[in-house]
XYZ file of C-alpha atoms in Angstrom:
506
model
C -21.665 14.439 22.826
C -24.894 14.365 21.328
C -27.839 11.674 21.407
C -29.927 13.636 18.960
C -30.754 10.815 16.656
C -31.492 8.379 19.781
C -35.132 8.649 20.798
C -36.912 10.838 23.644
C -36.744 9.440 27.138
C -39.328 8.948 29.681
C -39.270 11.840 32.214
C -37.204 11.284 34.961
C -39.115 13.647 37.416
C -42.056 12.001 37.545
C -41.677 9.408 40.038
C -45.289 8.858 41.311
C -45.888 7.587 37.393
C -42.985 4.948 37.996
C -44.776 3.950 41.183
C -47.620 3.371 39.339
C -46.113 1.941 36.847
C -44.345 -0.418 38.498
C -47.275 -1.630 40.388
C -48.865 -2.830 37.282
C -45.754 -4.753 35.918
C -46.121 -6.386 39.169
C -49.603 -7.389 39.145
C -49.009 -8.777 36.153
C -46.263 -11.029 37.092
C -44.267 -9.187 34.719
C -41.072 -10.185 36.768
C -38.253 -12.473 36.328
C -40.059 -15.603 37.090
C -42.780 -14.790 35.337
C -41.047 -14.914 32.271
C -39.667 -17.868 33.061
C -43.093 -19.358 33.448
C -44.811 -18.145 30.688
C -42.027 -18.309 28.111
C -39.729 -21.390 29.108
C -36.457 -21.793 29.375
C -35.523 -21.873 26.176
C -37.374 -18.736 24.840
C -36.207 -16.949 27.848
C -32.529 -18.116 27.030
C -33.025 -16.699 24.073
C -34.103 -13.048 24.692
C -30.576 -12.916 26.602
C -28.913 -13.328 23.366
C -31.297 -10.969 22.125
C -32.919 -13.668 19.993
C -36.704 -12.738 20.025
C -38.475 -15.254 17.829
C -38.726 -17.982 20.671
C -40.487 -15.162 22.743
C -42.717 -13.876 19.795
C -44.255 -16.983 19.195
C -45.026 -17.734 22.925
C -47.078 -14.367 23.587
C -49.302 -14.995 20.898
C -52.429 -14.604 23.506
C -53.746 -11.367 24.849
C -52.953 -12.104 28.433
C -51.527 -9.218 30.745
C -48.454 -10.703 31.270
C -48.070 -11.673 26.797
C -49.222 -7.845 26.013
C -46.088 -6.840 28.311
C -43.807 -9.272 26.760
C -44.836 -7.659 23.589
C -44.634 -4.386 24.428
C -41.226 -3.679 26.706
C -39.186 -6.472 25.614
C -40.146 -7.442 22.602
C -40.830 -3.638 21.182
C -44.198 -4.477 19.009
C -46.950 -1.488 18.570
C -49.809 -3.490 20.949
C -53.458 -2.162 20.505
C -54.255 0.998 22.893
C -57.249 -0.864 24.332
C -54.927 -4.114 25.245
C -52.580 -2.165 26.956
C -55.473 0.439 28.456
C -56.187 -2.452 30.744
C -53.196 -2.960 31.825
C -51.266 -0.078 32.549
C -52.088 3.565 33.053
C -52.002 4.609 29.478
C -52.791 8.153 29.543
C -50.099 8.840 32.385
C -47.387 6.752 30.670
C -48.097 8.351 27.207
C -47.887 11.739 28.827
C -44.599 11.205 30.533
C -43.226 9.431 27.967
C -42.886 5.639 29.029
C -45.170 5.081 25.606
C -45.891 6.523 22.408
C -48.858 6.611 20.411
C -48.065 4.923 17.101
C -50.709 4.555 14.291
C -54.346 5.291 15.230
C -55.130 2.575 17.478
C -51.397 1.346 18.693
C -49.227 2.354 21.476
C -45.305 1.674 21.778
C -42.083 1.812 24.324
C -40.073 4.017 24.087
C -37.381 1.986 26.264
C -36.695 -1.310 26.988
C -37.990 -2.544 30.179
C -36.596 -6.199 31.736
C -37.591 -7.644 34.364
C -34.096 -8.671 37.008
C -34.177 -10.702 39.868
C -32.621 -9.094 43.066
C -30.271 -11.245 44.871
C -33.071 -11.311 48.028
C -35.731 -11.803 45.440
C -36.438 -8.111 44.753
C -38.655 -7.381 41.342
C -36.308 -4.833 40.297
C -36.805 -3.411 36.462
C -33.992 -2.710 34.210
C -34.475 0.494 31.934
C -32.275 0.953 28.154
C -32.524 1.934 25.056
C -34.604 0.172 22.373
C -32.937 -3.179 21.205
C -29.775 -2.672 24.031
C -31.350 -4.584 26.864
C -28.714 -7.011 26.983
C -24.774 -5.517 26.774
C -21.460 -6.641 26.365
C -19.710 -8.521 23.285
C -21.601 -10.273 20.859
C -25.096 -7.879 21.713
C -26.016 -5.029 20.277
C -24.778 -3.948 16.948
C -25.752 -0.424 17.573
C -23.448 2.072 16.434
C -24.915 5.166 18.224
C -22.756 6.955 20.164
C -24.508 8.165 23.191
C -27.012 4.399 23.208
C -27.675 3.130 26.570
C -27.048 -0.578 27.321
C -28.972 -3.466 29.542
C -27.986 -6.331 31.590
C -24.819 -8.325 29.973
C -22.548 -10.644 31.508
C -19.872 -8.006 32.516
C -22.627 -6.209 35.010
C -23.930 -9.112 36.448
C -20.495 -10.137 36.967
C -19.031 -7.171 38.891
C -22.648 -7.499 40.852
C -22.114 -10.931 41.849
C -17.898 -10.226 43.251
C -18.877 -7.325 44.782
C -18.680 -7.054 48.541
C -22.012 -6.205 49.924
C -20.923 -5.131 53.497
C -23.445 -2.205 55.054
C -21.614 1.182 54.249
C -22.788 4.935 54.542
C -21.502 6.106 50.922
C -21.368 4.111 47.661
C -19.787 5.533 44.435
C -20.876 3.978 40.805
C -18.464 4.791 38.504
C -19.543 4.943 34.652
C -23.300 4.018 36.011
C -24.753 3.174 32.469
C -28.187 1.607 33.127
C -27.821 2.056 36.736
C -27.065 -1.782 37.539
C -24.203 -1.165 39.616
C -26.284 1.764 41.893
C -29.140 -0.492 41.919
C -27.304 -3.316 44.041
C -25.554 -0.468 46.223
C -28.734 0.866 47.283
C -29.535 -2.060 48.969
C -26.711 -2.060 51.574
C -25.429 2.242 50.823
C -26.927 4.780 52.995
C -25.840 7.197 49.665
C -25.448 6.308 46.265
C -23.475 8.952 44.336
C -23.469 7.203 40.712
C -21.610 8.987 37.624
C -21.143 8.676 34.039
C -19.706 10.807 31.123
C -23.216 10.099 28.961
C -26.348 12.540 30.170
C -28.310 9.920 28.566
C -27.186 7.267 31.216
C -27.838 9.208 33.793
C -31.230 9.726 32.831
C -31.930 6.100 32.384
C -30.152 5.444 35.650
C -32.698 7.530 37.670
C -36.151 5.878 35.383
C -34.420 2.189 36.874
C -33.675 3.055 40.462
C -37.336 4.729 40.207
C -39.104 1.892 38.741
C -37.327 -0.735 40.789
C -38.355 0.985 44.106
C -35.120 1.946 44.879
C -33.799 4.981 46.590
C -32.950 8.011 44.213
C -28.662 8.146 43.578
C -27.145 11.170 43.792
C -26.470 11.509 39.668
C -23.221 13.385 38.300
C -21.885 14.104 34.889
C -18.200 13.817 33.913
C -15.473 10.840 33.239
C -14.185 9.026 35.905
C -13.050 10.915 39.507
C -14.083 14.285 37.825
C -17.551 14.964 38.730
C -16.051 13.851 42.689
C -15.028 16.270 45.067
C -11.450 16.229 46.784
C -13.143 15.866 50.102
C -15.625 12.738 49.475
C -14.287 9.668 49.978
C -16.272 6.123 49.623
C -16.418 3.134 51.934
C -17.396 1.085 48.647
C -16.399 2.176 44.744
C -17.549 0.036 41.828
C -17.336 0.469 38.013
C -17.938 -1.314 35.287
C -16.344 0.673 32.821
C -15.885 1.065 29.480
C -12.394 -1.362 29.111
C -12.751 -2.249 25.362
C -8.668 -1.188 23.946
C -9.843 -0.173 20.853
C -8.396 2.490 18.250
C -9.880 5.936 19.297
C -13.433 5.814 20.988
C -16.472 5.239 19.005
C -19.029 3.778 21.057
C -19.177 5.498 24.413
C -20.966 2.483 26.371
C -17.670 0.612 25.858
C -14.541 2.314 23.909
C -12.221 4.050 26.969
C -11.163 6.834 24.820
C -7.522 6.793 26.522
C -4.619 4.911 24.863
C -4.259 0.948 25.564
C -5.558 -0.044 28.674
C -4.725 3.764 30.050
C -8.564 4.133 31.498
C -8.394 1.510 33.233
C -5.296 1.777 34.675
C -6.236 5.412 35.482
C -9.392 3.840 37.371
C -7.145 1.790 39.836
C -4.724 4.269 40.897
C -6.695 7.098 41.211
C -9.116 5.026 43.696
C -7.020 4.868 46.337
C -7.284 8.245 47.581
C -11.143 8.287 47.325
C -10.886 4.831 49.159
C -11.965 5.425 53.118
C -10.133 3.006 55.616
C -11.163 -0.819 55.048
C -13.013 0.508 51.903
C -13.318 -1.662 49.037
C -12.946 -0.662 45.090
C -14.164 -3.660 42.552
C -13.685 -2.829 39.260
C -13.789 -4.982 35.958
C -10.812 -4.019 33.195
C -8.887 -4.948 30.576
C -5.138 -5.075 30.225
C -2.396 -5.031 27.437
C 0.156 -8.106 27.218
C 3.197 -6.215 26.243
C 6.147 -8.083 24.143
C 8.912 -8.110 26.349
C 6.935 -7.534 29.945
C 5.471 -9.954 32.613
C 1.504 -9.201 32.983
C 1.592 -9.560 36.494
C 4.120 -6.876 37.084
C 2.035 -4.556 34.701
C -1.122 -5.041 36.988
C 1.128 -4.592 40.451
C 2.608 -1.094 38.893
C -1.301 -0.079 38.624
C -2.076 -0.541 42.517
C -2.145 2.578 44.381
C -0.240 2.888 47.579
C -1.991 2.132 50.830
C -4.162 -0.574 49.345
C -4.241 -3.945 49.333
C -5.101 -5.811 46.259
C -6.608 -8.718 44.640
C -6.298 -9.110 40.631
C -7.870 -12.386 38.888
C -6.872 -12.649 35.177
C -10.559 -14.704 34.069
C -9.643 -14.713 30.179
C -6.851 -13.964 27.903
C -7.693 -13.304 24.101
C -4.868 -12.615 21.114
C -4.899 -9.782 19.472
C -7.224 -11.258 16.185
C -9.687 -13.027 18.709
C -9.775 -9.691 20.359
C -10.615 -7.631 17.290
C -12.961 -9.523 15.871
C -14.920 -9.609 18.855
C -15.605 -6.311 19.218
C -16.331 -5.200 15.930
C -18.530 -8.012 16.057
C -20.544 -6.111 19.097
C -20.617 -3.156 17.116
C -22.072 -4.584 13.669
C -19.199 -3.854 11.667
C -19.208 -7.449 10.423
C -22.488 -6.871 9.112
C -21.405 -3.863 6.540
C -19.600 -3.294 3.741
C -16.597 -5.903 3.369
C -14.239 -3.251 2.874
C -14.828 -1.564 5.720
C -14.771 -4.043 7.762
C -11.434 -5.194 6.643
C -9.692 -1.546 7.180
C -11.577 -1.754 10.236
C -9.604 -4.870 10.837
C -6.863 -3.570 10.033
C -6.626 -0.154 12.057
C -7.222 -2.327 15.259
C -4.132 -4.772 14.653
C -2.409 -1.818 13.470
C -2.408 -0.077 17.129
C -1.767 -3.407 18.411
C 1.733 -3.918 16.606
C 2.701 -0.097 17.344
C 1.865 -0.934 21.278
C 3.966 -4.087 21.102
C 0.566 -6.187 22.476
C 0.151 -9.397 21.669
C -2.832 -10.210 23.744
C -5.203 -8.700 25.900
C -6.522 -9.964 29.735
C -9.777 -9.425 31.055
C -10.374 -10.400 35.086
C -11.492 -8.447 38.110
C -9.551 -5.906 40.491
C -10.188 -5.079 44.032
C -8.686 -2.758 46.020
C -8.884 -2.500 49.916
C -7.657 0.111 51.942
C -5.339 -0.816 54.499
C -3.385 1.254 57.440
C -0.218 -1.665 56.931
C 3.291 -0.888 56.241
C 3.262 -3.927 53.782
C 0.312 -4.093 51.301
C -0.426 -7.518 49.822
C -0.662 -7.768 46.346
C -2.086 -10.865 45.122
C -2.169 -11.582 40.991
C -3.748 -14.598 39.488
C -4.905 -16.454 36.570
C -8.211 -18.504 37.423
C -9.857 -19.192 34.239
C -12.125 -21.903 35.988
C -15.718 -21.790 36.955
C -16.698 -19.941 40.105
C -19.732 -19.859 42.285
C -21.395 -16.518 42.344
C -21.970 -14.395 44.185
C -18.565 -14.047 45.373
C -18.979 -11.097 47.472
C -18.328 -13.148 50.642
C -15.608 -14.644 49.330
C -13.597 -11.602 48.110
C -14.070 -10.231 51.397
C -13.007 -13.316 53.390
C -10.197 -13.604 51.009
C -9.307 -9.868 52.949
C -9.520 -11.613 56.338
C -7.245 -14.132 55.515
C -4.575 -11.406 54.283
C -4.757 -9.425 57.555
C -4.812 -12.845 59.709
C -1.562 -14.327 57.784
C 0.049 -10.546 57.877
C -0.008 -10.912 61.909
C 1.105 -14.304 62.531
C 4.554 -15.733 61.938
C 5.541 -19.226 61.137
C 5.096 -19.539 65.318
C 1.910 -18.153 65.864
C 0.366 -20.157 62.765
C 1.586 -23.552 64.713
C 0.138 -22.170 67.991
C -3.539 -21.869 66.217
C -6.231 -23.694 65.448
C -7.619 -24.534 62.403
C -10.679 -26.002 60.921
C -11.554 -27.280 57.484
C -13.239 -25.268 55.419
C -16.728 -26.446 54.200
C -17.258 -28.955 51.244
C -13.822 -29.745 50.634
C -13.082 -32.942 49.185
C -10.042 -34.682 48.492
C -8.911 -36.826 45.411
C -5.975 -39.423 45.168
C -4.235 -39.993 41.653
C -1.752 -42.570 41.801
C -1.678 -46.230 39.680
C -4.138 -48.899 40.193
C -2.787 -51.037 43.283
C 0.073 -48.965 44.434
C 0.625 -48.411 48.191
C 0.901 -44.691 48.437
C -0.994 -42.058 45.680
C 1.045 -40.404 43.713
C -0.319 -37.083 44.462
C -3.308 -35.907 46.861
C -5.368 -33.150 45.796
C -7.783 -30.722 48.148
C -10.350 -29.133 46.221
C -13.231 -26.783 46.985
C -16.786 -26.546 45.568
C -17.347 -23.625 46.831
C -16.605 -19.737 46.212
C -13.440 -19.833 43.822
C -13.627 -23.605 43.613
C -10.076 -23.710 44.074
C -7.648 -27.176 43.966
C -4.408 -27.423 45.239
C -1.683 -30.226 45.597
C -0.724 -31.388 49.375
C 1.349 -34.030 50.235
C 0.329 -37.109 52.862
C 1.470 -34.891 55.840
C -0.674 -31.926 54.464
C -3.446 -34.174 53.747
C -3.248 -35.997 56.713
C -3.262 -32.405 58.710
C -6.043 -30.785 57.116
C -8.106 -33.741 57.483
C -7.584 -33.893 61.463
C -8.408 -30.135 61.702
C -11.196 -29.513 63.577
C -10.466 -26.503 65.715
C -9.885 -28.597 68.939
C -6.099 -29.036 68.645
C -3.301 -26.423 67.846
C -1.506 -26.996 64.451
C 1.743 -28.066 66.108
C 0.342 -30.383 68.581
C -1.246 -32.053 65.700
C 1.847 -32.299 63.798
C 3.545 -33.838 66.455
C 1.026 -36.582 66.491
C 1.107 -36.987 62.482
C 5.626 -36.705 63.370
C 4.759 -39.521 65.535
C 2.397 -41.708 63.297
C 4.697 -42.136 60.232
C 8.214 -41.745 62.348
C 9.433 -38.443 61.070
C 11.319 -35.860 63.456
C 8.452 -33.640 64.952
C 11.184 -30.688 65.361
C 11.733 -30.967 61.390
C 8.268 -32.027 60.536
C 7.297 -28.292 62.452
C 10.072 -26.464 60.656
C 8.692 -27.228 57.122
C 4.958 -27.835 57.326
C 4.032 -23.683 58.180
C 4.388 -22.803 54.521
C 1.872 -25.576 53.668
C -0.692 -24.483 56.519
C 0.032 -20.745 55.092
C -1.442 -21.852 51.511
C -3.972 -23.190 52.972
C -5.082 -20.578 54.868
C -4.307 -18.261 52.390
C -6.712 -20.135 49.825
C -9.592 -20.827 51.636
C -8.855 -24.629 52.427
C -8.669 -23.832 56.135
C -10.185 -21.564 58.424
C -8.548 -19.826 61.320
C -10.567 -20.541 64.574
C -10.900 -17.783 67.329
């Protein structure tokens, strides 16, 4: 692959220039909330739908902070002398960070955006010119080898990632080095990976300007640049899912037919998977004529793991199309092209039989049981991120459920889980609701349908009484036979468990 036409990079090997670098973004405020400050919300909105007219107008002034705007986000030539008293011009011009443009002007040569750490870390964001913010509806770049920002894919993946402490950490497809950024917080080693030289390179300026540790960088696709012998408590991609008709745009296309790269992802993790290791990926996946989603996604799962698949979105085939060649610019061109653009996607559709495509989040957990769980969902509802905690809690609750029987689960004790609320539906006036719904507002903000008796028990749950004894005393309350009201009720308390609603205690 070659990035020939794509611009020269900052050098990678010079991290005491980063350091210094990044010490005057800081004292500038040049940071997440200091954008938010100086430009408001809207304008900073905005610049995440790479809409740079808000931002333009408010850095009109010659402050540090506006000649920074200017200058990494905003990519305007700025006046040497401006900038000379901001940053260490000669050092940055020599290593590449600017470029002299004009007589008097200086220029990025990448993008530089400020990101919030989850903990409040300053962290810096390196990509190409004009690519700061990825995913659908961003760049319009057609260069093969360009190197994309923060979009709403990455800081998803960040935010459902499980951010247990773990000796090794593998990024998969690094691109900007998001991904390896996070994991360096909680990894002793970051190995991070990706098929593009150029992200690599960019990788190592983000980790260096953020402060972060230096990742352990390989070239290749996928597993390939991996040993046989290294294995991962903790593997994350964001990779490039988009089915598409051959593989233009490297950042996003998977090259393999249909949703092959992805599905190649999932099973090949298992082996690289250590015991109680996690893999979190995002994909896409074909709906087939003729074949049930769900059972597509299940063949995918390697063995030995336990699994977790959310469907978040489901787009038909047009909607699909016309979203990424939107990304891309083609929309923008000649009409023609566009149309037998058009047409070559829907083409591959109809020979592939797919008449939709999903998009969601897998996870994969290692597990020493004889009888994996396999859990796949559609949740197209709002979440609360970060749901690290809760993917891994979701884990617990597997393994808990796996050892206890329908007589163990009436021998425990339960407690409700925090912020859960329950609604009543039924007609104005009448005795009894019609149906009685639990629902959460936190983590996967789940609802689900009980009946009185389910109600009734999850309300009383408080970890001092065993689920059976307080069945009996619900059996005895609305005169129903406790032996019967004990025989039915464990697959209700199972659901409950098994969604969050109620939390094992001791």
């Amino acid at each position: 692959m070659s990035n020939s036409s794509l611009p020269a990079l900052p050098a990678s090997d010079r991290p005491e220039v980063a350091a210094r670098l990044r010490d005057a973004l800081l004292g500038a405020a040049f940071t997440a909330d200091g954008l938010l400050e100086l430009l408001g919300a809207p304008a900073y909105t905005a610049l995440a739908r790479s809409e740079t007219v808000p931002a333009l107008r408010a850095t009109r002034g010659d402050t540090p902070l506006e000649t920074l705007v200017r200058l990494f986000l905003l990519q305007q030539p700025v006046p040497h002398a401006r900038v000379a008293d901001v940053l260490p011009v000669a050092a940055c011009l020599e290593s590449g960070w600017l470029v002299s443009v004009g007589t008097d002007e200086v220029a990025a040569t990448v993008d530089v955006r400020p990101y919030g750490g989850p903990d409040g870390e300053d962290w810096f964001i390196v990509s190409d010119l004009g690519c700061a913010v990825g995913g659908a509806g961003g760049i319009g770049s057609r260069e093969e080898g360009v190197v994309l920002g923060v979009g709403g894919a990455s800081t998803t993946l960040a935010g459902i990632t499980v951010r247990t402490p773990v000796s090794a950490a593998l990024d998969l497809g690094t691109g900007s080095g998001i991904q390896a950024l996070h994991a360096s917080r909680h990894a002793t080693r970051v190995t991070a990976t990706d098929l593009n030289p150029r992200a690599l390179h960019i990788t190592a300026l983000t980790l260096a300007l953020s402060g972060a540790q230096a990742a352990d960088l390989r070239e290749g696709s996928l597993f390939e640049p991996v040993r046989e012998d290294e294995t991962y408590e903790l593997i994350v991609s964001n990779p490039p899912f988009v089915i598409s008709p051959g593989a233009r745009l490297t950042y996003r296309d998977g090259g393999m037919g249909g949703d092959d790269l992805c599905r190649s992802l999932v099973q090949q993790s298992g082996e690289r998977l250590r015991e109680g290791g996690f893999a979190q990926f995002l994909a896409n996946w074909q709906h087939v004529e003729g074949e049930d989603w769900q059972d597509r996604l299940r063949s995918w799962v390697p063995r030995g793991c336990d699994a977790w698949i959310v469907q978040r979105e489901v787009q038909d085939v047009t909607q699909y199309a016309e979203l990424w060649l939107r990304d891309a610019g083609d929309h923008r061109g000649d009409t023609a092209a566009y149309e037998a653009l058009y047409d070559a996607w829907l083409d591959e559709f109809e020979a592939r039989k797919v008449k939709a495509v999903g998009f969601g989040w897998i996870t994969l957990r290692r597990t020493d049981s004889d009888a994996p769980s396999i859990t796949v969902e559609e949740w197209p509802h709002p979440v609360e991120q970060p749901l690290g905690d809760a993917v891994r809690e979701h884990f617990d609750r597997v393994d808990y459920l796996r050892t206890h029987d329908d007589a163990a689960l009436l021998a425990a004790h339960f407690r409700l889980a925090p912020e859960i609320i329950q609604e009543q539906v039924g007609l104005p006036g009448a005795e009894d609701p019609e149906h009685v719904v639990l629902r959460q507002h936190r983590g996967m903000r789940r609802a689900t349908k009980v009946d009185t008796v389910g109600a009734g028990f999850a309300g009383v749950c408080d970890g001092t009484m065993s689920a059976g004894r307080i069945l009996d005393a619900i059996a005895q309350l609305v005169g129903e036979d406790p032996v019967l009201l004990r025989d039915r009720t464990p697959a209700q308390i199972r659901l409950l468990v098994e969604q969050g609603f109620l939390e094992p205690v001791g």
